[in-house]
Tab-separated table of C-alpha atoms in Angstrom:
chain	number	residue	atom	x	y	z
A	1	MET	CA	0.000	0.000	0.000
A	2	ASN	CA	1.446	3.375	-0.918
A	3	ALA	CA	0.956	6.751	0.644
A	4	THR	CA	-1.572	7.914	-1.937
A	5	THR	CA	-3.927	4.979	-1.442
A	6	SER	CA	-3.443	4.303	2.253
A	7	PHE	CA	-6.087	6.744	3.386
A	8	ASP	CA	-8.366	6.946	0.329
A	9	PRO	CA	-11.673	6.005	1.985
A	10	ALA	CA	-13.502	4.958	-1.181
A	11	TRP	CA	-10.623	2.739	-2.286
A	12	LEU	CA	-10.342	1.149	1.163
A	13	ASP	CA	-14.019	0.208	1.050
A	14	THR	CA	-13.484	-1.534	-2.290
A	15	GLN	CA	-10.676	-3.544	-0.696
A	16	TYR	CA	-12.037	-4.409	2.749
A	17	ASN	CA	-15.829	-4.571	2.416
A	18	ASN	CA	-16.075	-8.290	1.688
A	19	ARG	CA	-19.862	-8.430	1.721
A	20	ALA	CA	-19.907	-5.930	-1.144
A	21	LEU	CA	-17.159	-7.847	-2.940
A	22	VAL	CA	-19.007	-11.180	-2.693
A	23	PRO	CA	-22.671	-10.641	-3.651
A	24	GLU	CA	-23.569	-14.233	-2.758
A	25	HIS	CA	-22.302	-13.808	0.817
A	26	GLY	CA	-25.861	-13.903	2.206
A	27	ALA	CA	-26.528	-17.364	0.819
A	28	ILE	CA	-23.160	-18.571	2.116
A	29	LEU	CA	-23.810	-17.283	5.629
A	30	GLU	CA	-27.272	-18.848	5.626
A	31	ARG	CA	-25.747	-22.178	4.608
A	32	TRP	CA	-23.152	-21.942	7.371
A	33	ALA	CA	-25.893	-21.331	9.943
A	34	ARG	CA	-27.989	-24.201	8.592
A	35	ASP	CA	-25.042	-26.613	8.486
A	36	SER	CA	-23.986	-25.506	11.966
A	37	ALA	CA	-27.410	-26.261	13.447
A	38	ALA	CA	-27.261	-29.708	11.859
A	39	ALA	CA	-23.734	-30.259	13.198
A	40	ARG	CA	-24.777	-29.383	16.760
A	41	GLN	CA	-27.689	-31.793	16.538
A	42	ARG	CA	-25.493	-34.561	15.173
A	43	LEU	CA	-22.399	-34.046	17.333
A	44	GLY	CA	-24.018	-33.123	20.615
A	45	GLY	CA	-21.306	-31.490	22.662
A	46	LEU	CA	-21.619	-28.740	25.214
A	47	VAL	CA	-22.823	-25.304	24.140
A	48	ASP	CA	-22.635	-21.932	25.871
A	49	VAL	CA	-20.042	-23.001	28.436
A	50	ALA	CA	-18.880	-19.888	30.314
A	51	TYR	CA	-15.181	-19.059	30.189
A	52	GLY	CA	-15.756	-15.704	31.891
A	53	HIS	CA	-18.468	-13.537	33.365
A	54	GLY	CA	-18.802	-10.841	30.711
A	55	PRO	CA	-21.071	-10.571	27.661
A	56	GLY	CA	-20.236	-13.047	24.945
A	57	GLU	CA	-17.803	-14.991	27.115
A	58	THR	CA	-18.997	-18.489	26.263
A	59	LEU	CA	-17.724	-21.320	24.125
A	60	ASP	CA	-18.951	-24.548	22.548
A	61	ILE	CA	-17.073	-27.846	22.973
A	62	PHE	CA	-17.312	-30.762	20.558
A	63	PRO	CA	-15.321	-33.636	22.089
A	64	ALA	CA	-13.697	-36.324	20.008
A	65	PRO	CA	-15.491	-39.692	20.046
A	66	PRO	CA	-14.311	-41.722	23.058
A	67	ARG	CA	-11.857	-44.419	22.105
A	68	PRO	CA	-10.582	-46.898	24.679
A	69	ASP	CA	-6.876	-46.868	25.449
A	70	THR	CA	-6.122	-43.819	23.318
A	71	ALA	CA	-4.249	-40.653	24.239
A	72	PRO	CA	-6.151	-37.393	24.813
A	73	ALA	CA	-7.320	-35.740	21.615
A	74	PRO	CA	-5.574	-32.769	19.979
A	75	VAL	CA	-7.545	-29.560	20.402
A	76	LEU	CA	-8.618	-27.273	17.574
A	77	VAL	CA	-9.892	-23.872	18.696
A	78	PHE	CA	-11.712	-22.033	15.891
A	79	ILE	CA	-12.159	-18.243	16.202
A	80	HIS	CA	-14.824	-16.801	13.931
A	81	GLY	CA	-14.587	-13.668	11.816
A	82	GLY	CA	-17.026	-10.824	11.183
A	83	TYR	CA	-14.743	-7.784	11.572
A	84	TRP	CA	-15.027	-8.046	15.369
A	85	ARG	CA	-18.583	-6.674	15.044
A	86	ALA	CA	-20.701	-9.500	13.594
A	87	LEU	CA	-21.407	-13.243	13.461
A	88	ASP	CA	-21.377	-15.762	16.282
A	89	LYS	CA	-19.877	-19.082	17.279
A	90	SER	CA	-23.227	-20.711	16.490
A	91	ASP	CA	-22.672	-19.800	12.828
A	92	HIS	CA	-19.491	-21.884	12.747
A	93	SER	CA	-20.290	-25.215	14.427
A	94	PHE	CA	-20.033	-26.786	10.957
A	95	ILE	CA	-16.257	-26.416	11.233
A	96	ALA	CA	-16.201	-29.056	13.980
A	97	ALA	CA	-17.684	-32.023	12.131
A	98	PRO	CA	-14.799	-33.210	9.920
A	99	PHE	CA	-12.194	-32.640	12.623
A	100	VAL	CA	-14.164	-34.444	15.318
A	101	LYS	CA	-14.533	-37.327	12.868
A	102	LYS	CA	-10.729	-37.417	12.554
A	103	GLY	CA	-10.282	-37.514	16.333
A	104	ALA	CA	-9.875	-33.867	17.377
A	105	CYS	CA	-11.661	-32.035	20.172
A	106	VAL	CA	-13.031	-28.785	18.710
A	107	VAL	CA	-13.734	-25.617	20.701
A	108	VAL	CA	-15.517	-22.581	19.219
A	109	PRO	CA	-15.456	-19.493	21.459
A	110	ASN	CA	-17.570	-16.372	21.293
A	111	TYR	CA	-16.556	-12.825	22.121
A	112	ALA	CA	-18.376	-9.548	22.650
A	113	LEU	CA	-18.780	-7.434	19.534
A	114	CYS	CA	-17.825	-3.892	18.600
A	115	PRO	CA	-18.933	-1.181	19.151
A	116	ALA	CA	-19.993	-2.379	22.624
A	117	VAL	CA	-16.344	-3.288	23.229
A	118	THR	CA	-13.026	-2.449	21.579
A	119	VAL	CA	-10.725	-4.697	19.570
A	120	PRO	CA	-8.183	-4.775	22.447
A	121	ASP	CA	-11.048	-5.857	24.743
A	122	ILE	CA	-11.778	-8.767	22.383
A	123	VAL	CA	-8.108	-9.760	22.357
A	124	LEU	CA	-8.193	-10.007	26.155
A	125	GLN	CA	-11.393	-12.048	26.008
A	126	MET	CA	-9.676	-14.540	23.706
A	127	VAL	CA	-6.704	-14.723	26.074
A	128	GLN	CA	-9.188	-15.598	28.811
A	129	ALA	CA	-10.872	-18.196	26.589
A	130	LEU	CA	-7.584	-19.919	25.738
A	131	ALA	CA	-6.542	-19.958	29.388
A	132	TRP	CA	-9.877	-21.649	30.186
A	133	VAL	CA	-9.310	-24.221	27.461
A	134	TYR	CA	-5.828	-25.032	28.755
A	135	ARG	CA	-7.091	-25.480	32.318
A	136	HIS	CA	-10.296	-27.412	31.586
A	137	ILE	CA	-10.166	-29.212	28.240
A	138	ALA	CA	-8.721	-32.417	29.724
A	139	VAL	CA	-12.102	-33.020	31.387
A	140	HIS	CA	-13.574	-33.191	27.883
A	141	GLY	CA	-10.935	-35.557	26.521
A	142	GLY	CA	-8.699	-32.895	25.009
A	143	ASP	CA	-4.949	-32.622	25.421
A	144	PRO	CA	-3.981	-29.203	26.860
A	145	GLN	CA	-0.475	-29.726	25.506
A	146	ARG	CA	-1.756	-29.889	21.904
A	147	ILE	CA	-3.784	-26.734	21.256
A	148	THR	CA	-3.941	-25.504	17.655
A	149	LEU	CA	-5.679	-22.237	16.793
A	150	VAL	CA	-7.559	-21.640	13.554
A	151	GLY	CA	-9.171	-18.295	12.798
A	152	HIS	CA	-10.854	-16.592	9.863
A	153	SER	CA	-10.515	-12.885	9.028
A	154	ALA	CA	-10.810	-11.074	12.375
A	155	GLY	CA	-10.416	-14.522	13.922
A	156	GLY	CA	-7.186	-14.976	11.957
A	157	HIS	CA	-5.951	-11.705	13.416
A	158	LEU	CA	-6.785	-12.976	16.905
A	159	ALA	CA	-5.109	-16.326	16.259
A	160	ALA	CA	-1.862	-14.616	15.262
A	161	LEU	CA	-1.915	-12.462	18.402
A	162	LEU	CA	-2.606	-15.443	20.645
A	163	LEU	CA	0.288	-17.385	19.132
A	164	ASN	CA	2.496	-14.503	20.231
A	165	CYS	CA	0.972	-14.054	23.693
A	166	ALA	CA	3.247	-13.869	26.768
A	167	TRP	CA	1.206	-16.494	28.582
A	168	GLN	CA	3.227	-16.592	31.788
A	169	GLN	CA	2.555	-12.899	32.248
A	170	VAL	CA	-1.167	-13.739	32.092
A	171	ALA	CA	-0.919	-16.349	34.869
A	172	PRO	CA	1.982	-18.401	36.275
A	173	ASP	CA	0.252	-21.738	35.631
A	174	LEU	CA	0.111	-21.115	31.870
A	175	PRO	CA	2.999	-22.436	29.746
A	176	PRO	CA	4.783	-20.086	27.338
A	177	ASP	CA	3.864	-22.393	24.455
A	178	LEU	CA	0.180	-22.758	25.339
A	179	VAL	CA	-0.682	-22.342	21.647
A	180	LYS	CA	1.284	-24.937	19.706
A	181	ASP	CA	0.620	-23.412	16.287
A	182	ALA	CA	-1.913	-21.275	14.477
A	183	LEU	CA	-3.643	-21.230	11.098
A	184	SER	CA	-4.850	-17.810	10.002
A	185	ILE	CA	-7.274	-17.710	7.072
A	186	SER	CA	-7.643	-14.271	5.442
A	187	GLY	CA	-6.121	-12.733	8.542
A	188	LEU	CA	-5.680	-9.009	9.205
A	189	TYR	CA	-2.216	-8.107	10.448
A	190	ASP	CA	-2.141	-4.318	9.945
A	191	LEU	CA	-5.227	-2.621	11.381
A	192	GLU	CA	-4.363	0.962	10.432
A	193	PRO	CA	-6.275	0.879	7.094
A	194	LEU	CA	-9.450	-0.076	8.922
A	195	ARG	CA	-9.365	3.184	10.850
A	196	HIS	CA	-10.082	4.939	7.543
A	197	ALA	CA	-12.528	2.608	5.760
A	198	PRO	CA	-15.995	4.223	6.013
A	199	PHE	CA	-17.983	0.974	6.143
A	200	ILE	CA	-16.238	-0.204	9.332
A	201	ARG	CA	-14.355	2.640	11.032
A	202	ASP	CA	-17.198	3.902	13.236
A	203	ALA	CA	-18.140	0.430	14.468
A	204	LEU	CA	-14.554	-0.382	15.397
A	205	GLY	CA	-13.633	3.018	16.825
A	206	LEU	CA	-9.942	2.179	16.610
A	207	THR	CA	-7.591	4.822	17.950
A	208	PRO	CA	-4.123	5.117	16.415
A	209	ALA	CA	-2.679	3.573	19.568
A	210	ASP	CA	-5.143	0.659	19.535
A	211	ALA	CA	-4.510	-0.055	15.843
A	212	LEU	CA	-0.767	-0.173	16.450
A	213	LYS	CA	-1.021	-2.194	19.652
A	214	ALA	CA	-3.319	-4.790	18.074
A	215	SER	CA	-1.466	-5.217	14.743
A	216	PRO	CA	0.508	-8.495	14.648
A	217	ALA	CA	2.747	-7.218	11.834
A	218	GLY	CA	4.066	-4.519	14.163
A	219	MET	CA	5.156	-7.033	16.786
A	220	PRO	CA	8.297	-9.150	17.040
A	221	ALA	CA	7.902	-12.644	15.642
A	222	PRO	CA	7.176	-15.459	18.100
A	223	ASP	CA	10.344	-17.247	19.157
A	224	VAL	CA	9.937	-20.613	17.484
A	225	GLY	CA	13.147	-21.740	19.163
A	226	GLU	CA	11.480	-21.471	22.561
A	227	GLY	CA	8.977	-24.205	21.758
A	228	ARG	CA	6.276	-22.050	20.218
A	229	GLY	CA	4.771	-23.272	17.015
A	230	VAL	CA	4.485	-21.494	13.721
A	231	LEU	CA	1.865	-19.431	11.931
A	232	VAL	CA	0.385	-20.814	8.725
A	233	SER	CA	-1.147	-17.897	6.826
A	234	VAL	CA	-3.447	-18.326	3.831
A	235	VAL	CA	-5.861	-16.179	1.845
A	236	GLY	CA	-8.281	-16.751	-0.991
A	237	GLY	CA	-6.770	-16.245	-4.410
A	238	ASP	CA	-9.890	-14.285	-5.443
A	239	GLU	CA	-9.752	-11.918	-2.484
A	240	SER	CA	-8.917	-8.233	-2.781
A	241	ASP	CA	-5.403	-6.934	-3.353
A	242	GLU	CA	-5.348	-5.655	0.211
A	243	PHE	CA	-6.251	-8.979	1.802
A	244	ARG	CA	-3.605	-10.660	-0.290
A	245	ARG	CA	-1.130	-7.947	0.733
A	246	GLN	CA	-1.986	-8.518	4.378
A	247	ASN	CA	-1.237	-12.214	3.909
A	248	ARG	CA	2.202	-11.471	2.465
A	249	LEU	CA	2.846	-8.815	5.085
A	250	ILE	CA	2.934	-11.164	8.060
A	251	ARG	CA	5.643	-13.308	6.483
A	252	GLN	CA	7.628	-10.181	5.624
A	253	ALA	CA	7.259	-8.997	9.224
A	254	TRP	CA	7.849	-12.284	11.046
A	255	GLY	CA	10.067	-14.152	8.586
A	256	ASP	CA	10.054	-17.582	6.981
A	257	GLU	CA	10.824	-19.473	10.192
A	258	ALA	CA	7.781	-18.171	12.051
A	259	VAL	CA	5.560	-18.202	8.922
A	260	PRO	CA	6.727	-21.197	6.871
A	261	VAL	CA	3.492	-21.387	4.866
A	262	CYS	CA	2.116	-18.240	3.242
A	263	GLU	CA	-0.184	-19.146	0.373
A	264	GLU	CA	-3.125	-18.090	-1.751
A	265	MET	CA	-5.907	-20.619	-2.261
A	266	PRO	CA	-6.848	-20.457	-5.967
A	267	GLY	CA	-10.462	-19.736	-6.864
A	268	ARG	CA	-11.522	-18.907	-3.305
A	269	ASN	CA	-13.075	-15.668	-2.099
A	270	HIS	CA	-13.267	-14.354	1.451
A	271	PHE	CA	-16.110	-16.711	2.342
A	272	SER	CA	-15.548	-19.765	0.172
A	273	VAL	CA	-12.011	-20.081	1.555
A	274	VAL	CA	-13.609	-21.091	4.864
A	275	ASP	CA	-15.457	-23.883	3.083
A	276	ALA	CA	-12.065	-25.189	1.925
A	277	LEU	CA	-11.144	-25.778	5.573
A	278	VAL	CA	-13.768	-28.529	5.840
A	279	GLU	CA	-13.352	-30.077	2.394
A	280	PRO	CA	-11.376	-33.311	2.949
A	281	ARG	CA	-9.508	-33.140	-0.356
A	282	HIS	CA	-8.545	-29.477	-0.148
A	283	ARG	CA	-5.015	-28.449	0.756
A	284	LEU	CA	-6.310	-26.139	3.489
A	285	HIS	CA	-8.034	-29.030	5.262
A	286	ARG	CA	-4.892	-31.149	4.959
A	287	LEU	CA	-2.775	-28.338	6.387
A	288	ALA	CA	-5.021	-28.197	9.434
A	289	LEU	CA	-4.795	-31.967	9.910
A	290	GLN	CA	-1.001	-31.785	9.699
A	291	MET	CA	-0.936	-29.094	12.377
A	292	LEU	CA	-3.129	-31.267	14.608
A	293	ASP	CA	-0.916	-34.291	13.808
A	294	ILE	CA	-3.888	-36.501	12.945
């Protein structure tokens, strides 16, 4: 992004307003909600488990099928998108089905939405959610030593931040490598442009300080040598130039060691790239399985 386009509001809307860019987004979101309701009915699980006491601080747990004499299941935590202002965990239960079938325990947390809260508030809520998962997931058959984060869009932004969290500063019982690795799909790593995009700026209310503080690309890379895992960053090949730039940006900022996979998924837009995550033959699904080691 150059200086002449960085703060052109009309141009930013053409780059970041994904619902305008994908006219069929309504049908896709309706399908996600429908498939998610069916997944909850089929999988059972526990819904609306509190990880805190504030608004939106609940999560859904879909345990792996019990198997005698097997080790605890790897844990996939999926963080939904919606520009921190929309959507809900209940819209994304469909993510759980193929991974539970493969033997993973899947957790889908909620968070409060802007403008009732700020983006930094949501980051802290997700820190709280991950701490809860680490402390309690063993009761549900999950392995707290094998937590993989997956997030889409705003959720990809949150996943990258959580990979880089100083967990022992949060609480002494939390290990520095609480998050083993993270998969960010269409993630946002530089929040400054969103301060100037008319369709979203008022809802987010980002200050310059908040945008800088919450931008993963402005932070040092996680120290992979200290046992932390890596970030896998992908974006749809049919997404806007800016989303594809954001995807490249995090590798430029953090380097090849911390971001060994930085790819575009051909033929996928901002919404259909999420569908690729649950398609057994798609590379994105296989990447997630590799990260879970199943």
